[in-house]
Short mmCIF file of C-alpha atoms (C1' of nucleotides) in Angstrom, two decimals:
data_model
loop_
_atom_site.label_atom_id
_atom_site.label_comp_id
_atom_site.label_asym_id
_atom_site.label_seq_id
_atom_site.Cartn_x
_atom_site.Cartn_y
_atom_site.Cartn_z
CA UNK A 342 -140.30 116.19 -188.10
CA UNK A 343 -141.48 118.69 -190.79
CA UNK A 344 -144.39 116.68 -192.22
CA UNK A 345 -146.89 113.82 -191.47
CA UNK A 346 -144.93 111.20 -193.99
CA UNK A 347 -147.26 111.19 -196.62
CA UNK A 348 -147.03 114.83 -197.03
CA UNK A 349 -143.58 115.08 -197.47
CA UNK A 350 -142.53 116.51 -201.13
CA UNK A 351 -140.20 113.49 -201.63
CA UNK A 352 -143.31 111.36 -201.12
CA UNK A 353 -145.25 113.39 -203.28
CA UNK A 354 -142.74 113.21 -205.93
CA UNK A 355 -142.64 108.91 -205.59
CA UNK A 356 -146.43 109.14 -205.43
CA UNK A 357 -146.43 111.05 -208.79
CA UNK A 358 -144.09 108.56 -210.22
CA UNK A 359 -145.59 105.16 -208.70
CA UNK A 360 -149.26 106.40 -209.74
CA UNK A 361 -148.15 106.34 -213.49
CA UNK A 362 -146.66 102.92 -213.30
CA UNK A 363 -149.59 101.96 -211.91
CA UNK A 364 -152.06 103.49 -214.47
CA UNK A 365 -150.14 101.88 -217.01
CA UNK A 366 -148.53 105.18 -218.41
CA UNK A 367 -145.32 104.04 -217.54
CA UNK A 368 -144.60 100.34 -218.46
CA UNK A 369 -141.11 98.51 -217.79
CA UNK A 370 -138.47 99.91 -219.72
CA UNK A 371 -140.00 103.01 -219.95
CA UNK A 372 -138.12 106.23 -219.48
CA UNK A 373 -139.03 107.99 -215.98
CA UNK A 374 -138.82 111.80 -216.16
CA UNK A 375 -135.36 112.70 -215.02
CA UNK A 376 -134.83 114.96 -211.97
CA UNK A 377 -134.84 118.03 -214.06
CA UNK A 378 -137.93 117.53 -215.42
CA UNK A 379 -139.39 116.53 -212.37
CA UNK A 380 -137.92 120.02 -210.68
CA UNK A 381 -139.75 122.10 -213.64
CA UNK A 382 -142.87 119.80 -213.26
CA UNK A 383 -143.35 119.41 -209.97
CA UNK A 384 -141.46 122.56 -208.56
CA UNK A 385 -139.33 120.96 -206.14
CA UNK A 386 -135.29 120.70 -206.04
CA UNK A 387 -133.54 118.26 -207.62
CA UNK A 388 -132.03 117.21 -204.52
CA UNK A 389 -135.90 116.38 -203.75
CA UNK A 390 -136.40 114.72 -207.34
CA UNK A 391 -132.92 112.99 -206.79
CA UNK A 392 -134.00 111.56 -203.27
CA UNK A 393 -137.29 110.23 -204.75
CA UNK A 394 -135.89 108.27 -207.46
CA UNK A 395 -133.04 107.20 -205.68
CA UNK A 396 -135.39 105.49 -203.09
CA UNK A 397 -137.57 103.86 -205.80
CA UNK A 398 -134.70 102.55 -207.17
CA UNK A 399 -133.55 101.38 -203.81
CA UNK A 400 -136.91 99.73 -203.93
CA UNK A 401 -136.03 97.89 -207.22
CA UNK A 402 -139.12 100.08 -208.90
CA UNK A 403 -136.72 101.80 -210.98
CA UNK A 404 -133.37 101.64 -212.58
CA UNK A 405 -131.34 104.29 -212.90
CA UNK A 406 -128.17 104.57 -215.24
CA UNK A 407 -125.97 107.29 -214.49
CA UNK A 408 -125.19 109.58 -217.79
CA UNK A 409 -128.19 107.82 -219.37
CA UNK A 410 -131.60 108.09 -217.38
CA UNK A 411 -134.31 106.77 -215.05
CA UNK A 412 -136.27 103.71 -216.46
CA UNK A 413 -139.06 101.62 -215.08
CA UNK A 414 -137.87 98.38 -213.76
CA UNK A 415 -138.56 94.99 -215.14
CA UNK A 416 -142.02 93.61 -213.43
CA UNK A 417 -140.72 90.49 -212.22
CA UNK A 418 -138.19 92.49 -210.55
CA UNK A 419 -140.38 93.95 -208.85
CA UNK A 420 -141.80 90.63 -206.76
CA UNK A 421 -141.42 89.67 -203.04
CA UNK A 422 -137.47 90.55 -202.21
CA UNK A 423 -137.39 86.91 -200.45
CA UNK A 424 -140.68 84.64 -200.69
CA UNK A 425 -140.83 82.23 -197.82
CA UNK A 426 -141.03 78.98 -200.39
CA UNK A 427 -143.73 76.93 -199.93
CA UNK A 428 -141.54 73.27 -200.38
CA UNK A 429 -145.11 71.58 -201.32
CA UNK A 430 -145.30 73.86 -204.47
CA UNK A 431 -141.95 73.76 -205.29
CA UNK A 432 -141.79 69.88 -205.32
CA UNK A 433 -145.02 69.76 -207.17
CA UNK A 434 -143.60 72.45 -209.89
CA UNK A 435 -141.03 70.03 -210.91
CA UNK A 436 -143.01 67.24 -211.39
CA UNK A 437 -142.97 65.23 -208.39
CA UNK A 438 -145.20 63.87 -206.06
CA UNK A 439 -145.33 65.33 -202.48
CA UNK A 440 -145.86 63.89 -199.22
CA UNK A 441 -145.56 64.90 -195.59
CA UNK A 442 -144.51 62.27 -193.25
CA UNK A 443 -145.15 63.27 -189.65
CA UNK A 444 -142.50 61.85 -187.47
CA UNK A 445 -143.77 63.67 -184.11
CA UNK A 446 -145.98 66.14 -182.81
CA UNK A 447 -145.96 67.51 -179.10
CA UNK A 448 -146.25 70.37 -177.17
CA UNK A 449 -142.92 71.02 -174.91
CA UNK A 450 -142.24 73.34 -172.25
CA UNK A 451 -140.01 76.11 -173.82
CA UNK A 452 -136.50 75.63 -172.44
CA UNK A 453 -134.43 78.55 -171.74
CA UNK A 454 -132.78 79.44 -175.36
CA UNK A 455 -136.44 78.59 -176.94
CA UNK A 456 -137.95 81.08 -174.44
CA UNK A 457 -135.90 83.46 -175.34
CA UNK A 458 -136.54 83.04 -178.89
CA UNK A 459 -140.13 83.25 -178.72
CA UNK A 460 -140.36 86.08 -175.63
CA UNK A 461 -141.54 83.65 -173.51
CA UNK A 462 -141.29 82.52 -169.79
CA UNK A 463 -139.33 79.16 -169.93
CA UNK A 464 -141.46 76.78 -169.12
CA UNK A 465 -144.57 77.96 -171.25
CA UNK A 466 -145.93 75.53 -173.99
CA UNK A 467 -144.86 75.56 -177.43
CA UNK A 468 -146.12 73.20 -180.08
CA UNK A 469 -143.72 71.31 -181.40
CA UNK A 470 -143.68 69.07 -184.92
CA UNK A 471 -141.37 67.19 -186.56
CA UNK A 472 -141.81 66.15 -190.35
CA UNK A 473 -140.13 65.20 -193.54
CA UNK A 474 -141.48 66.28 -197.03
CA UNK A 475 -140.77 63.36 -199.63
CA UNK A 476 -140.48 63.83 -203.18
CA UNK A 477 -141.45 60.94 -204.92
CA UNK A 478 -140.79 59.06 -201.74
CA UNK A 479 -137.56 60.00 -201.18
CA UNK A 480 -136.69 62.05 -198.49
CA UNK A 481 -135.75 65.73 -199.01
CA UNK A 482 -136.18 68.11 -195.95
CA UNK A 483 -136.56 67.35 -192.41
CA UNK A 484 -138.74 70.04 -190.78
CA UNK A 485 -138.38 70.68 -187.27
CA UNK A 486 -140.96 73.53 -185.89
CA UNK A 487 -141.32 75.01 -182.88
CA UNK A 488 -144.94 77.37 -182.70
CA UNK A 489 -146.02 80.02 -180.64
CA UNK A 490 -149.64 78.41 -179.46
CA UNK A 491 -150.75 81.82 -178.63
CA UNK A 492 -150.28 83.22 -182.11
CA UNK A 493 -151.22 80.19 -183.85
CA UNK A 494 -154.07 78.37 -182.21
CA UNK A 495 -155.20 74.88 -183.37
CA UNK A 496 -151.79 74.05 -184.67
CA UNK A 497 -151.42 70.42 -183.55
CA UNK A 498 -154.85 69.68 -184.34
CA UNK A 499 -153.87 70.07 -188.32
CA UNK A 500 -153.61 67.32 -190.78
CA UNK A 501 -150.15 67.99 -192.03
CA UNK A 502 -150.48 65.32 -194.64
CA UNK A 503 -153.06 67.57 -196.48
CA UNK A 504 -152.08 71.19 -195.13
CA UNK A 505 -148.67 71.60 -194.46
CA UNK A 506 -147.41 73.32 -191.72
CA UNK A 507 -146.23 76.54 -193.58
CA UNK A 508 -149.55 76.85 -195.11
CA UNK A 509 -151.41 76.59 -192.23
CA UNK A 510 -149.38 79.46 -190.59
CA UNK A 511 -149.56 81.88 -193.14
CA UNK A 512 -153.28 81.45 -193.25
CA UNK A 513 -153.48 81.95 -189.33
CA UNK A 514 -150.97 84.46 -188.97
CA UNK A 515 -149.84 86.21 -192.06
CA UNK A 516 -146.22 86.58 -192.21
CA UNK A 517 -144.90 89.86 -191.77
CA UNK A 518 -141.11 89.25 -191.41
CA UNK A 519 -138.81 86.40 -191.65
CA UNK A 520 -135.38 85.82 -190.47
CA UNK A 521 -133.00 83.32 -191.75
CA UNK A 522 -129.85 81.57 -190.60
CA UNK A 523 -128.11 79.25 -193.33
CA UNK A 524 -125.57 76.94 -191.99
CA UNK A 525 -123.89 73.93 -193.36
CA UNK A 526 -123.09 71.01 -190.85
CA UNK A 527 -122.98 67.33 -190.28
CA UNK A 528 -126.30 66.26 -189.34
CA UNK A 529 -126.66 63.97 -186.23
CA UNK A 530 -127.33 60.62 -186.30
CA UNK A 531 -131.41 60.92 -185.92
CA UNK A 532 -131.49 63.31 -188.69
CA UNK A 533 -129.11 61.51 -191.14
CA UNK A 534 -131.71 58.32 -190.56
CA UNK A 535 -134.61 60.82 -191.66
CA UNK A 536 -132.79 61.82 -194.95
CA UNK A 537 -131.18 58.37 -195.75
CA UNK A 538 -127.49 59.91 -195.38
CA UNK A 539 -124.46 58.40 -195.60
CA UNK A 540 -121.81 59.31 -192.72
CA UNK A 541 -119.62 61.97 -194.04
CA UNK A 542 -122.64 63.54 -196.11
CA UNK A 543 -123.28 67.62 -195.47
CA UNK A 544 -126.38 68.79 -194.78
CA UNK A 545 -127.93 72.35 -195.19
CA UNK A 546 -129.56 73.63 -192.38
CA UNK A 547 -131.95 76.74 -192.39
CA UNK A 548 -133.23 78.34 -189.18
CA UNK A 549 -135.95 80.52 -189.73
CA UNK A 550 -137.88 82.63 -187.36
CA UNK A 551 -140.95 84.41 -188.76
CA UNK A 552 -142.79 87.24 -187.28
CA UNK A 553 -146.71 88.12 -187.23
CA UNK A 554 -147.65 90.19 -184.27
CA UNK A 555 -144.79 88.72 -182.18
CA UNK A 556 -142.73 85.68 -182.22
CA UNK A 557 -144.62 83.19 -184.44
CA UNK A 558 -142.69 80.11 -185.03
CA UNK A 559 -139.40 79.12 -185.30
CA UNK A 560 -138.12 76.21 -187.75
CA UNK A 561 -135.11 74.57 -188.50
CA UNK A 562 -134.82 72.60 -191.84
CA UNK A 563 -132.56 70.66 -192.59
CA UNK A 564 -132.06 69.47 -196.23
CA UNK A 565 -130.85 66.44 -198.33
CA UNK A 566 -127.46 67.12 -199.48
CA UNK A 567 -128.51 66.87 -203.12
CA UNK A 568 -130.86 69.44 -202.87
CA UNK A 569 -130.52 73.38 -203.03
CA UNK A 570 -131.95 76.40 -201.22
CA UNK A 571 -132.57 78.68 -204.22
CA UNK A 572 -133.20 82.74 -203.79
CA UNK A 573 -133.93 85.22 -206.12
CA UNK A 574 -134.21 88.55 -204.58
CA UNK A 575 -134.05 92.29 -205.75
CA UNK A 576 -130.91 93.80 -204.28
CA UNK A 577 -131.32 97.61 -203.91
CA UNK A 578 -127.84 99.55 -204.11
CA UNK A 579 -127.65 101.35 -201.27
CA UNK B 506 -119.19 109.71 -211.29
CA UNK B 507 -117.11 111.85 -209.28
CA UNK B 508 -115.29 109.52 -207.00
CA UNK B 509 -113.83 106.23 -207.34
CA UNK B 510 -115.91 104.18 -204.61
CA UNK B 511 -114.16 104.52 -201.60
CA UNK B 512 -112.97 108.02 -201.97
CA UNK B 513 -116.78 109.36 -201.36
CA UNK B 514 -117.13 111.51 -198.49
CA UNK B 515 -119.89 110.01 -197.32
CA UNK B 516 -118.66 106.39 -197.62
CA UNK B 517 -115.80 108.00 -195.66
CA UNK B 518 -118.27 109.00 -192.89
CA UNK B 519 -119.76 105.20 -193.14
CA UNK B 520 -115.98 103.96 -192.61
CA UNK B 521 -115.49 106.23 -189.85
CA UNK B 522 -118.47 104.90 -187.90
CA UNK B 523 -118.02 101.21 -188.76
CA UNK B 524 -114.57 101.18 -187.54
CA UNK B 525 -115.26 102.71 -184.35
CA UNK B 526 -118.28 99.93 -184.10
CA UNK B 527 -115.77 97.54 -185.08
CA UNK B 528 -112.92 98.48 -182.61
CA UNK B 529 -115.66 98.41 -179.80
CA UNK B 530 -115.55 102.22 -179.02
CA UNK B 531 -118.95 102.29 -180.16
CA UNK B 532 -121.02 99.46 -178.45
CA UNK B 533 -124.50 98.15 -179.12
CA UNK B 534 -126.69 101.09 -177.45
CA UNK B 535 -124.08 103.83 -177.95
CA UNK B 536 -124.61 107.22 -178.91
CA UNK B 537 -123.35 107.76 -182.39
CA UNK B 538 -121.70 111.05 -183.25
CA UNK B 539 -124.85 113.32 -184.00
CA UNK B 540 -124.53 114.88 -187.66
CA UNK B 541 -123.36 118.56 -186.34
CA UNK B 542 -120.70 116.70 -184.46
CA UNK B 543 -119.52 114.80 -187.69
CA UNK B 544 -119.72 117.92 -189.18
CA UNK B 545 -117.56 119.62 -187.07
CA UNK B 546 -115.06 116.56 -186.74
CA UNK B 547 -114.80 115.38 -190.38
CA UNK B 548 -115.40 118.77 -192.28
CA UNK B 549 -118.11 117.42 -194.12
CA UNK B 550 -121.53 119.28 -194.59
CA UNK B 551 -124.62 117.91 -192.98
CA UNK B 552 -126.29 116.45 -195.94
CA UNK B 553 -123.12 113.80 -196.24
CA UNK B 554 -123.32 113.24 -192.73
CA UNK B 555 -126.87 112.70 -193.01
CA UNK B 556 -126.64 110.29 -196.04
CA UNK B 557 -123.90 108.13 -194.14
CA UNK B 558 -126.22 108.01 -190.80
CA UNK B 559 -129.32 107.42 -192.83
CA UNK B 560 -127.84 104.48 -194.93
CA UNK B 561 -126.08 102.83 -192.03
CA UNK B 562 -129.62 103.02 -190.37
CA UNK B 563 -131.20 101.21 -193.76
CA UNK B 564 -128.45 98.77 -193.34
CA UNK B 565 -129.39 97.91 -189.99
CA UNK B 566 -126.33 99.01 -188.34
CA UNK B 567 -127.59 102.10 -186.40
CA UNK B 568 -130.84 103.01 -185.20
CA UNK B 569 -132.06 106.69 -185.35
CA UNK B 570 -134.71 108.68 -183.20
CA UNK B 571 -135.75 112.15 -184.12
CA UNK B 572 -135.47 114.56 -181.86
CA UNK B 573 -132.94 112.34 -179.64
CA UNK B 574 -130.14 110.59 -181.41
CA UNK B 575 -128.33 107.84 -183.27
CA UNK B 576 -127.12 104.75 -181.85
CA UNK B 577 -125.75 101.62 -182.35
CA UNK B 578 -128.13 98.79 -183.16
CA UNK B 579 -128.44 95.77 -181.45
CA UNK B 580 -126.22 93.20 -182.86
CA UNK B 581 -128.92 90.84 -183.22
CA UNK B 582 -131.81 92.85 -185.03
CA UNK B 583 -130.39 93.46 -188.25
CA UNK B 584 -133.44 93.16 -190.23
CA UNK B 585 -133.70 94.20 -193.68
CA UNK B 586 -134.72 92.58 -196.87
CA UNK B 587 -132.36 90.30 -198.23
CA UNK B 588 -129.37 91.99 -199.25
CA UNK B 589 -126.17 91.09 -200.96
CA UNK B 590 -124.21 92.14 -197.57
CA UNK B 591 -120.85 93.49 -197.80
CA UNK B 592 -118.81 90.91 -195.80
CA UNK B 593 -116.32 93.39 -195.38
CA UNK B 594 -118.96 95.87 -193.40
CA UNK B 595 -120.13 92.67 -191.51
CA UNK B 596 -116.77 91.56 -190.23
CA UNK B 597 -115.75 95.26 -189.13
CA UNK B 598 -119.44 95.54 -187.36
CA UNK B 599 -118.42 92.68 -185.48
CA UNK B 600 -115.46 93.82 -183.88
CA UNK B 601 -113.18 92.36 -186.29
CA UNK B 602 -110.62 93.54 -188.90
CA UNK B 603 -111.37 92.51 -192.31
CA UNK B 604 -108.62 92.06 -194.67
CA UNK B 605 -108.61 90.35 -198.28
CA UNK B 606 -105.96 87.99 -199.36
CA UNK B 607 -105.73 87.84 -203.23
CA UNK B 608 -105.10 84.32 -204.46
CA UNK B 609 -105.38 84.22 -208.07
CA UNK B 610 -106.28 86.81 -210.49
CA UNK B 611 -107.03 86.01 -214.14
CA UNK B 612 -108.74 86.04 -217.62
CA UNK B 613 -110.21 83.04 -218.31
CA UNK B 614 -111.78 81.61 -221.43
CA UNK B 615 -115.75 80.99 -220.74
CA UNK B 616 -116.29 76.78 -220.50
CA UNK B 617 -119.41 75.87 -221.93
CA UNK B 618 -120.94 75.85 -218.66
CA UNK B 619 -119.78 79.41 -217.79
CA UNK B 620 -120.81 80.65 -221.34
CA UNK B 621 -124.16 79.29 -220.61
CA UNK B 622 -124.27 81.28 -217.03
CA UNK B 623 -123.69 84.58 -218.83
CA UNK B 624 -125.33 84.08 -221.95
CA UNK B 625 -121.69 84.60 -223.88
CA UNK B 626 -120.24 82.35 -226.28
CA UNK B 627 -117.77 79.63 -225.20
CA UNK B 628 -114.35 80.88 -225.29
CA UNK B 629 -115.25 84.44 -224.52
CA UNK B 630 -112.75 86.28 -222.01
CA UNK B 631 -114.25 86.12 -218.48
CA UNK B 632 -112.32 88.01 -215.44
CA UNK B 633 -111.86 85.52 -212.41
CA UNK B 634 -110.92 86.00 -208.87
CA UNK B 635 -110.38 83.94 -206.15
CA UNK B 636 -109.68 85.50 -202.76
CA UNK B 637 -110.07 84.89 -199.35
CA UNK B 638 -111.96 87.20 -196.64
CA UNK B 639 -110.01 87.23 -193.47
CA UNK B 640 -111.31 88.41 -190.10
CA UNK B 641 -108.51 88.72 -187.36
CA UNK B 642 -106.21 86.88 -189.89
CA UNK B 643 -108.63 83.97 -189.87
CA UNK B 644 -110.16 83.15 -193.21
CA UNK B 645 -113.68 83.13 -192.94
CA UNK B 646 -114.86 83.03 -196.42
CA UNK B 647 -113.51 82.02 -200.14
CA UNK B 648 -114.60 83.79 -202.85
CA UNK B 649 -114.51 82.80 -206.22
CA UNK B 650 -115.92 85.05 -208.84
CA UNK B 651 -116.05 85.63 -212.45
CA UNK B 652 -116.99 89.00 -214.14
CA UNK B 653 -118.47 89.63 -217.48
CA UNK B 654 -115.62 92.28 -218.59
CA UNK B 655 -118.00 93.99 -220.89
CA UNK B 656 -120.31 94.75 -217.98
CA UNK B 657 -117.45 95.78 -215.67
CA UNK B 658 -114.34 97.02 -217.24
CA UNK B 659 -111.50 97.39 -215.15
CA UNK B 660 -112.37 94.66 -212.59
CA UNK B 661 -108.81 93.12 -212.54
CA UNK B 662 -106.99 96.26 -212.27
CA UNK B 663 -108.82 97.13 -208.83
CA UNK B 664 -106.67 97.08 -206.25
CA UNK B 665 -108.79 94.50 -204.10
CA UNK B 666 -107.33 95.28 -200.75
CA UNK B 667 -108.53 98.57 -200.65
CA UNK B 668 -112.06 97.75 -202.42
CA UNK B 669 -113.36 94.75 -202.02
CA UNK B 670 -114.67 93.40 -205.30
CA UNK B 671 -118.49 93.69 -203.89
CA UNK B 672 -117.77 97.31 -203.11
CA UNK B 673 -116.28 97.65 -206.66
CA UNK B 674 -119.10 95.81 -208.34
CA UNK B 675 -122.07 97.78 -207.17
CA UNK B 676 -120.12 101.11 -208.15
CA UNK B 677 -119.68 99.64 -211.73
CA UNK B 678 -122.62 97.86 -212.32
CA UNK B 679 -125.67 98.86 -210.00
CA UNK B 680 -127.06 95.41 -208.58
CA UNK B 681 -130.66 95.05 -210.32
CA UNK B 682 -130.96 91.35 -209.00
CA UNK B 683 -129.51 88.43 -207.47
CA UNK B 684 -130.17 84.65 -207.44
CA UNK B 685 -129.02 82.62 -204.65
CA UNK B 686 -128.22 78.93 -204.39
CA UNK B 687 -127.29 77.92 -201.36
CA UNK B 688 -125.86 74.48 -200.78
CA UNK B 689 -123.84 72.84 -198.09
CA UNK B 690 -120.90 70.16 -198.98
CA UNK B 691 -117.95 68.77 -198.00
CA UNK B 692 -115.19 71.03 -199.77
CA UNK B 693 -112.53 69.74 -202.41
CA UNK B 694 -108.65 69.87 -200.85
CA UNK B 695 -107.80 73.19 -202.57
CA UNK B 696 -110.87 75.11 -200.72
CA UNK B 697 -109.96 73.24 -197.64
CA UNK B 698 -106.72 74.47 -197.15
CA UNK B 699 -107.65 78.03 -197.74
CA UNK B 700 -109.92 77.94 -194.95
CA UNK B 701 -107.83 75.84 -192.74
CA UNK B 702 -110.66 73.04 -192.34
CA UNK B 703 -110.29 69.47 -191.32
CA UNK B 704 -111.29 66.42 -193.46
CA UNK B 705 -114.72 66.08 -192.90
CA UNK B 706 -115.86 69.97 -191.96
CA UNK B 707 -118.94 70.91 -193.81
CA UNK B 708 -118.73 74.17 -195.87
CA UNK B 709 -121.70 76.24 -196.89
CA UNK B 710 -121.57 77.18 -200.58
CA UNK B 711 -123.45 80.32 -201.65
CA UNK B 712 -123.66 80.61 -205.22
CA UNK B 713 -124.58 83.82 -206.67
CA UNK B 714 -125.59 85.24 -210.08
CA UNK B 715 -126.14 89.07 -210.11
CA UNK B 716 -127.83 90.83 -212.92
CA UNK B 717 -127.60 94.53 -214.01
CA UNK B 718 -127.86 95.12 -217.80
CA UNK B 719 -127.28 91.59 -218.58
CA UNK B 720 -125.40 88.94 -216.44
CA UNK B 721 -122.67 90.89 -214.47
CA UNK B 722 -120.73 88.28 -211.92
CA UNK B 723 -121.04 84.73 -210.83
CA UNK B 724 -119.76 84.11 -207.60
CA UNK B 725 -119.10 81.05 -205.41
CA UNK B 726 -118.59 81.82 -201.43
CA UNK B 727 -117.46 79.32 -199.72
CA UNK B 728 -117.78 79.88 -195.79
CA UNK B 729 -116.16 78.48 -192.86
CA UNK B 730 -118.47 76.23 -191.02
CA UNK B 731 -118.25 78.26 -187.97
CA UNK B 732 -119.89 81.34 -189.82
CA UNK B 733 -123.52 81.52 -190.55
CA UNK B 734 -125.31 83.09 -193.46
CA UNK B 735 -128.06 85.17 -192.31
CA UNK B 736 -131.16 86.92 -194.08
CA UNK B 737 -133.66 88.64 -192.76
CA UNK B 738 -136.80 89.59 -194.94
CA UNK B 739 -139.56 91.81 -194.73
CA UNK B 740 -142.60 90.44 -196.50
CA UNK B 741 -145.04 93.22 -196.92
CA UNK B 742 -147.39 92.49 -199.61
CA UNK B 743 -146.73 95.46 -202.41
"C1'" DG C 303 -118.69 107.04 -246.01
"C1'" DC C 304 -116.13 107.19 -241.52
"C1'" DA C 305 -114.07 108.61 -237.69
"C1'" DC C 306 -113.49 112.22 -234.38
"C1'" DT C 307 -115.27 115.76 -231.43
"C1'" DG C 308 -118.21 118.92 -229.15
"C1'" DG C 309 -122.21 119.79 -226.71
"C1'" DA C 310 -126.71 118.76 -224.41
"C1'" DC C 311 -128.21 115.58 -220.89
"C1'" DC C 312 -128.15 112.87 -217.62
"C1'" DT C 313 -127.16 110.71 -212.69
"C1'" DG C 314 -123.84 111.01 -208.29
"C1'" DT C 315 -121.87 113.59 -205.08
"C1'" DA C 316 -121.38 117.55 -202.33
"C1'" DT C 317 -122.00 121.98 -199.94
"C1'" DA C 318 -124.38 125.63 -197.11
"C1'" DG C 319 -128.16 127.52 -195.19
"C1'" DA C 320 -132.90 126.87 -193.50
"C1'" DC C 321 -137.33 125.70 -190.80
"C1'" DA C 322 -140.15 122.36 -188.78
"C1'" DG C 323 -141.10 119.24 -185.27
"C1'" DG C 324 -139.66 115.78 -181.46
"C1'" DT C 325 -137.04 114.91 -176.84
"C1'" DA C 326 -134.95 116.14 -172.64
"C1'" DT C 327 -133.44 119.15 -169.34
"C1'" DG C 328 -133.23 122.14 -166.09
"C1'" DA C 329 -135.15 126.69 -164.35
"C1'" DC C 330 -139.27 128.51 -162.49
"C1'" DA C 331 -143.76 129.11 -160.44
"C1'" DG C 332 -146.92 127.36 -157.65
"C1'" DC D 1381 -142.39 118.60 -154.03
"C1'" DT D 1382 -144.37 118.98 -158.43
"C1'" DG D 1383 -146.31 120.73 -162.73
"C1'" DT D 1384 -144.97 123.63 -166.20
"C1'" DC D 1385 -142.79 125.71 -169.65
"C1'" DA D 1386 -138.30 127.65 -172.26
"C1'" DT D 1387 -134.57 126.05 -174.52
"C1'" DA D 1388 -130.90 123.41 -176.26
"C1'" DC D 1389 -130.18 119.71 -179.23
"C1'" DC D 1390 -130.98 116.41 -182.60
"C1'" DT D 1391 -133.07 114.41 -186.76
"C1'" DG D 1392 -136.20 114.86 -190.75
"C1'" DT D 1393 -136.86 117.78 -194.63
"C1'" DC D 1394 -136.11 121.05 -198.10
"C1'" DT D 1395 -133.81 124.45 -201.37
"C1'" DA D 1396 -130.44 126.54 -204.61
"C1'" DT D 1397 -126.15 125.19 -206.46
"C1'" DA D 1398 -121.95 123.22 -208.13
"C1'" DC D 1399 -118.91 120.33 -210.47
"C1'" DA D 1400 -117.60 115.61 -212.10
"C1'" DG D 1401 -118.12 112.05 -215.10
"C1'" DG D 1402 -120.64 108.93 -218.57
"C1'" DT D 1403 -123.96 108.66 -222.17
"C1'" DC D 1404 -125.64 109.71 -226.75
"C1'" DC D 1405 -126.19 111.97 -230.88
"C1'" DA D 1406 -125.34 115.29 -234.30
"C1'" DG D 1407 -122.42 117.77 -236.86
"C1'" DT D 1408 -117.36 118.67 -238.72
"C1'" DG D 1409 -113.59 117.49 -241.15
"C1'" DC D 1410 -111.01 114.33 -243.50
#
DNA sequence: GCACTGGACCTGTATAGACAGGTATGACAG
DNA sequence: CTGTCATACCTGTCTATACAGGTCCAGTGC
């Protein structure tokens, strides 16, 4: 391609705007130079300015309103697109005490399905943990987790009553990407007992795969039906 | 803006490609017509074809390799920041035909709860739509939506069999932020009938609030238990 | 004083044409 | 047979230009 990325003209325009936001010269809500102004100021074509502003809007940095102008987005809109929340923080933030109950810790050979999920050979050892998160001693979430021991050594040796698996993992293997699959289901008996559910209570299953350098962990979280899984995200209109 | 959503040329190009993927004429890994071919085939300019393919690549539907070509992405890989997905695109991309069945359209006075959600006075009129999304005529999602008529005029006048509410709204009120609350529940009888569920089937409820300039819409999506809600997010430090 | 209108400005979209640089393939020389 | 090179094709980027339609304001006419 024409240029080594950073040198591309539309990148320069993006940088020009971002730099002013970073410096505080443009605060949230402030009007950003219009496309035509950028054309005159920076000597680019309008299509190039348009691309730069459009991409920044898609990133949630700017907000564009047809016929009006382009503005710096609210700061909070800027927050991480999707955060893998720490349930411990969340429970505490709501004024409850958080406690972890460890049900099972083990090393298990990967089944074929797990091996595929981790891109390992079947039979490779995987660390396994099953525990519940309690809010005021009421079980709120069952967390079943497989961890790639290559990617996160020392996982099973962790004291999960002090450090949640989530906290441990983001320290050891900084999160780069996460995939979520959310489903509703009627849980099996073992889970039902852990969450103290009545038969017929629906549960929320969130299956999560996290990536750092390679596959790190695969998690299945089952939630108590009273609980909710909340996400806030910025959604670039593409 | 120039055109009413579905008529935009680059949308037509996107649809042209998605339709072929949906039909199975283009399978994952297959080569997608190059920009120049699309120019000749569809009579659009190359910039327009480029935009369409670029956006589909950004959505994870296609993979582009400079100097080589454009290819249909692996069905799985679908990775992008949390996005309010267009279920119509998703159904088509998986090879099914998408159809919308409108159950009810109405203007309703806001209840106290709704008024609070929209930051309006109780009794203010809200547009209401209830419809199902069908994949190959099997109901997959019930979508119940309240829309702030101030923020999205003309909502009820839209032909939802041609333009989904989602498509209409992102045109009219570019999305800035969305909040999701995900829960599992046993749906009430009306929903159960719409989704053709057996009593005891759990359903996934996704409650979504979208913001543009002010509160735009409040959506409750109920999914068929066989379906999944997939999210993928990159968590880069910004 | 008020309602209306025209113009200035903005974004959204579309077009045609151009060059840079990556990739693959086949022809050609060794 | 092997290595090199020209070439065709592809995407990435940039420019100049154009028109549609929304928004806002100021000026005009009543």
